[in-house]
XYZ file of C-alpha atoms in Angstrom:
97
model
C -44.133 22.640 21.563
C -40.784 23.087 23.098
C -40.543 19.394 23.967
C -41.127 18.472 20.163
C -38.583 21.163 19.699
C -35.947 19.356 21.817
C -37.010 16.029 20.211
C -36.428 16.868 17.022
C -32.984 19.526 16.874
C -31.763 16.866 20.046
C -27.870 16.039 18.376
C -27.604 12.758 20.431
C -30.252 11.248 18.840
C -29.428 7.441 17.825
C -27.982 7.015 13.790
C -30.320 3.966 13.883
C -33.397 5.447 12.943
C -35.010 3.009 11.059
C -32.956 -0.190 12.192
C -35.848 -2.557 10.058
C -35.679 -1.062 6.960
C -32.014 -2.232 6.105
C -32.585 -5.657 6.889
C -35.550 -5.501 4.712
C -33.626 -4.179 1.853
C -30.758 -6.611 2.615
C -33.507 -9.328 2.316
C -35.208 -8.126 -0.555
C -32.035 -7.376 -2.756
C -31.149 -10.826 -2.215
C -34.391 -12.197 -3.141
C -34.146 -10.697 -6.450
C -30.036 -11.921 -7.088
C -29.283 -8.193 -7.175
C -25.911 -6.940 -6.169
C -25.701 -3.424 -4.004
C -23.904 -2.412 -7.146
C -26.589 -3.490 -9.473
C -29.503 -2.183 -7.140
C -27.537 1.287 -6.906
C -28.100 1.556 -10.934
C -31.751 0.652 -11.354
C -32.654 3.412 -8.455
C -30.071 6.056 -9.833
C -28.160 6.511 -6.323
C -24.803 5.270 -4.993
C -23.572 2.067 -3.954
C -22.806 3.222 -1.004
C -25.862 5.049 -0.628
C -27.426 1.376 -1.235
C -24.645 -0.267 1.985
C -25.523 2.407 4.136
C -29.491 1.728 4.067
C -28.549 -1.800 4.099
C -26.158 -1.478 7.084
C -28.643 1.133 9.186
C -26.189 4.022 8.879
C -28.703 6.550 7.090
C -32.224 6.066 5.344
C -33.090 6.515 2.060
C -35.144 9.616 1.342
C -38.535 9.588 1.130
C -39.026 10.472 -2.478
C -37.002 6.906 -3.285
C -39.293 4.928 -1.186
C -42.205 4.308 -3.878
C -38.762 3.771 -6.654
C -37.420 1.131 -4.275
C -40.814 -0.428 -3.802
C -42.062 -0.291 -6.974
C -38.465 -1.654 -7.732
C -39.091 -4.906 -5.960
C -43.150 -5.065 -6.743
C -44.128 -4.200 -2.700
C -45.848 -1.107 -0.977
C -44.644 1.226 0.840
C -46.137 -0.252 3.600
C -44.461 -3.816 2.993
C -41.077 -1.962 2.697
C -41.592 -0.705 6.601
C -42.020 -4.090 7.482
C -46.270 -4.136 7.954
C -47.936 -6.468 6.123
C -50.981 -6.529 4.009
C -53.232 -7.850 6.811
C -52.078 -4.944 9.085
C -52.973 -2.190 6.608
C -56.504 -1.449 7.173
C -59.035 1.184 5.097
C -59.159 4.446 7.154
C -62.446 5.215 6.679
C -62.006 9.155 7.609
C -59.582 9.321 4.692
C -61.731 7.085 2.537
C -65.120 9.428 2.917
C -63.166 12.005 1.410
C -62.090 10.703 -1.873
């Protein structure tokens, strides 16, 4: 436990934590002929909340990731970067439901 412990309270740990994810957004904002500005409105958060995701300086929180999905029709999953094909059933999960 006390390596997980210095793994997770370590202070030098890289600002580029999820270096994909902005160039998705960038991508996807683009896609849609959506300003930062404009983007920033329909999800209720900052522009420069939206430039920072964009630009890999912070991620957005994980309660806006279904808004910003569902904002441009994706998953979740798509929005990480995996694609359909690579999301399979997990069948331990699945027997529960």
């Amino acid at each position: 436990m006390r390596g997980v412990e210095n793994m997770l309270f370590k202070k030098d740990i890289s600002p580029n934590v999820c270096p994909s994810m902005g160039k998705i957004l960038t991508d996807l904002r683009k896609k849609h002929n959506m300003t930062q500005e404009q983007l920033a409105e329909r999800l209720g958060v900052s522009p420069q909340a939206v430039s920072k995701w964009e630009n890999d300086a912070s991620c957005p929180d994980i309660a806006m990731l279904p808004v910003i999905a569902n904002e441009f029709g994706i998953t979740i999953d798509e929005l990480f970067g995996r694609r359909e094909s690579e999301v399979s059933a997990n069948p331990d999960i699945d027997s529960l439901i």
